[in-house]
CSV table of C-alpha atoms in Angstrom, one decimal:
chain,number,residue,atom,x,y,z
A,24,UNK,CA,44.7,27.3,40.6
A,25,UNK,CA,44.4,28.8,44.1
A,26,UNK,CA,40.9,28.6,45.9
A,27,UNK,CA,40.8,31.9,45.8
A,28,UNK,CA,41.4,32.5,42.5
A,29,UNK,CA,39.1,30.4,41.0
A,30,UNK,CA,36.8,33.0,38.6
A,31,UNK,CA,33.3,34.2,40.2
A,32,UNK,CA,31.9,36.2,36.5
A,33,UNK,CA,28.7,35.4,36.4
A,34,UNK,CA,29.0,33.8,32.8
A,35,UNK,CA,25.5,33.9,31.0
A,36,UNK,CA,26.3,31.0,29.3
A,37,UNK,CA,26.3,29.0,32.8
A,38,UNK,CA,22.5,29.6,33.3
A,39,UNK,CA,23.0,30.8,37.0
A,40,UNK,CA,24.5,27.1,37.5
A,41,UNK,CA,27.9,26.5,39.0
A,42,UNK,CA,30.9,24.8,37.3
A,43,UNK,CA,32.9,22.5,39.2
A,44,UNK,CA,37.4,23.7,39.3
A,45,UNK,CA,39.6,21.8,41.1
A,46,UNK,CA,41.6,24.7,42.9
A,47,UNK,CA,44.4,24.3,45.8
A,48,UNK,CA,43.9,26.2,49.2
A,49,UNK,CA,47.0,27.8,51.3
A,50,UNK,CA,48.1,24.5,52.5
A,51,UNK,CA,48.1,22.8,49.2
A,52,UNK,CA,45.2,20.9,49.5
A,53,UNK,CA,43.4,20.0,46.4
A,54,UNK,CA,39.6,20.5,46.7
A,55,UNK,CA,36.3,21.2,44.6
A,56,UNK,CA,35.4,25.0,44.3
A,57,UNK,CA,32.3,26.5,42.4
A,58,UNK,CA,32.7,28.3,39.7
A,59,UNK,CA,30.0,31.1,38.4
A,60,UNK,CA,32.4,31.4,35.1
A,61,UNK,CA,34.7,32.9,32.9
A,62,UNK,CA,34.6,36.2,30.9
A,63,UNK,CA,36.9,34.7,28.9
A,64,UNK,CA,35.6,30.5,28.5
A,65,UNK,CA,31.8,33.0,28.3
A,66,UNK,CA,33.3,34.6,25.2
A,67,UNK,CA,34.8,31.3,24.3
A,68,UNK,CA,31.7,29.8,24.0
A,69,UNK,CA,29.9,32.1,22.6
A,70,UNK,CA,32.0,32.1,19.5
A,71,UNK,CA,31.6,28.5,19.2
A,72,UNK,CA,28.1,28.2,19.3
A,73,UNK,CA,28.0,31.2,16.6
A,74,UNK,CA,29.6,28.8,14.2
A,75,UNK,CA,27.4,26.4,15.3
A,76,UNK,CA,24.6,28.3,14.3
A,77,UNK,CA,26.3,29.4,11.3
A,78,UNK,CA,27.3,25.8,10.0
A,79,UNK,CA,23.4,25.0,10.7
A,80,UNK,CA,22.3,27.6,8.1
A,81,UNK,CA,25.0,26.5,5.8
A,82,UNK,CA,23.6,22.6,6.0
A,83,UNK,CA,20.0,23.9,5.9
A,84,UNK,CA,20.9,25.8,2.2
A,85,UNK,CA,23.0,22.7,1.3
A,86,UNK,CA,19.6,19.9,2.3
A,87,UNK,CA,17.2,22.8,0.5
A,88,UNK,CA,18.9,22.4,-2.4
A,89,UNK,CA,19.7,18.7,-2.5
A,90,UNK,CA,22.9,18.3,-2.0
A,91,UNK,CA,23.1,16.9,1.5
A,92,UNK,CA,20.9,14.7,3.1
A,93,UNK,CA,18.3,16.0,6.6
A,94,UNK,CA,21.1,14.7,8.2
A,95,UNK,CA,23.5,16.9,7.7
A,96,UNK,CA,21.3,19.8,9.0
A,97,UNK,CA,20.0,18.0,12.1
A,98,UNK,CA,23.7,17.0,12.9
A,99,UNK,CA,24.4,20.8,13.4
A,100,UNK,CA,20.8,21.7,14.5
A,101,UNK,CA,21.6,19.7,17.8
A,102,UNK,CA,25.3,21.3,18.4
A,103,UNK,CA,27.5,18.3,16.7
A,104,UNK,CA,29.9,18.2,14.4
A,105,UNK,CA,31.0,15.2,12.8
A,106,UNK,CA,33.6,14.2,14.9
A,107,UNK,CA,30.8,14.5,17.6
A,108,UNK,CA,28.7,12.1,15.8
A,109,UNK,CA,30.9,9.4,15.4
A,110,UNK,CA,31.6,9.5,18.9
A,111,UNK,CA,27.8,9.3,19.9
A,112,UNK,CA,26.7,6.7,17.4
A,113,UNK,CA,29.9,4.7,16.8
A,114,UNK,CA,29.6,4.7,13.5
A,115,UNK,CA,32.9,6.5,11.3
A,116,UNK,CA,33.2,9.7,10.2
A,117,UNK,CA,33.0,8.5,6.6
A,118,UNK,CA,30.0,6.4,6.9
A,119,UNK,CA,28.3,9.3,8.3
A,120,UNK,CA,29.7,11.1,5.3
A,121,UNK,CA,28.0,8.4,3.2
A,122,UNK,CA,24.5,8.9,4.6
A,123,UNK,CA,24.5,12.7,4.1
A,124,UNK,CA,24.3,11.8,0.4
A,125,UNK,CA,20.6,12.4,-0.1
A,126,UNK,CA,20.6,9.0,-2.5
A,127,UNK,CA,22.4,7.2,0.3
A,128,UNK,CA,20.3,8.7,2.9
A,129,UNK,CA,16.8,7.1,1.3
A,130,UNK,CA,18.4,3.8,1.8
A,131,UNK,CA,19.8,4.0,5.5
A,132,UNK,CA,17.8,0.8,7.6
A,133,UNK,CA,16.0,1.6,10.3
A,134,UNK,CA,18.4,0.0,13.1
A,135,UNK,CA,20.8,2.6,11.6
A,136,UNK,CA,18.6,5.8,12.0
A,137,UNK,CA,17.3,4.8,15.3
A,138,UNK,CA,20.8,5.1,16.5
A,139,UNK,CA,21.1,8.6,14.8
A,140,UNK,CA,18.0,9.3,16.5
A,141,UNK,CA,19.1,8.2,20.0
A,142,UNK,CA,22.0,10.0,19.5
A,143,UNK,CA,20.6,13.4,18.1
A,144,UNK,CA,17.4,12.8,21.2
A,145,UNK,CA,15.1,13.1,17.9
A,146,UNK,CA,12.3,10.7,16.2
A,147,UNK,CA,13.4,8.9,13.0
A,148,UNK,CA,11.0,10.5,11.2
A,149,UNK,CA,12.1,14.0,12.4
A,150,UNK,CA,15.8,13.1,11.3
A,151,UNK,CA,14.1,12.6,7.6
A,152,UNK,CA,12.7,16.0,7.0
A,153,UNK,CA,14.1,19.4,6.7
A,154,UNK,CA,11.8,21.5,9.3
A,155,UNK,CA,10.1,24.7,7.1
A,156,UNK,CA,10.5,27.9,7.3
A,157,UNK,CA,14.0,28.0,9.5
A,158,UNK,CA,16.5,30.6,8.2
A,159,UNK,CA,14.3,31.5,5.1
């Protein structure tokens, strides 16, 4: 991309930060050049944290009615996915899958949910409980 290319849109979902490109000047010199945003990567985004959003209330009916462990909720409360997950704890994808069973869940060790914890920046505790009154 050409220095003076690189897209100045103001994007909302930047927070009036900067984004760093990697854009070429006239000479073909590769340097860093800020970024306000996207239109397009804004809309991008946007979209993606609407199914966010909308997988959260889908895992919030799902832990309401017992089919799916707190963890399941708080995993797309905190903008993950499963794939995310596994890469932040370590663990795989299907021993997550394991501890959204709400028998399963009961039973995880400590040493396990402190990593979920770490990973999700929430308490244990909080991690065990589906918070009231969201989406109701």
């Amino acid at each position: 991309m050409d220095v003076n290319s690189v897209p100045q849109d103001d994007s909302s979902t930047y927070a009036k930060n900067k984004k760093a490109i990697y854009a070429s000047d006239e000479n073909g010199n590769v340097s860093v050049v800020a970024s306000s945003g996207w239109e397009v990567e804004e809309a991008a985004t946007k979209q993606a944290l609407s199914d966010l959003e909308e997988s959260a209330k889908q895992a919030y009916t799902l832990v309401k009615n017992g089919e799916m462990s707190p963890l399941y909720f708080h995993m797309y409360a905190v903008r993950m996915d499963l794939q995310v997950l596994s890469e932040s704890t370590g663990f795989f994808k299907w021993t997550i899958k394991k501890d959204f069973d709400p028998s399963k869940f009961s039973n995880i060790k400590d040493k396990r949910m402190a990593v979920y914890a770490e990973a999700m920046g929430k308490s244990q505790d909080e991690l065990k409980i589906l918070p009231k009154g969201l989406y109701e």
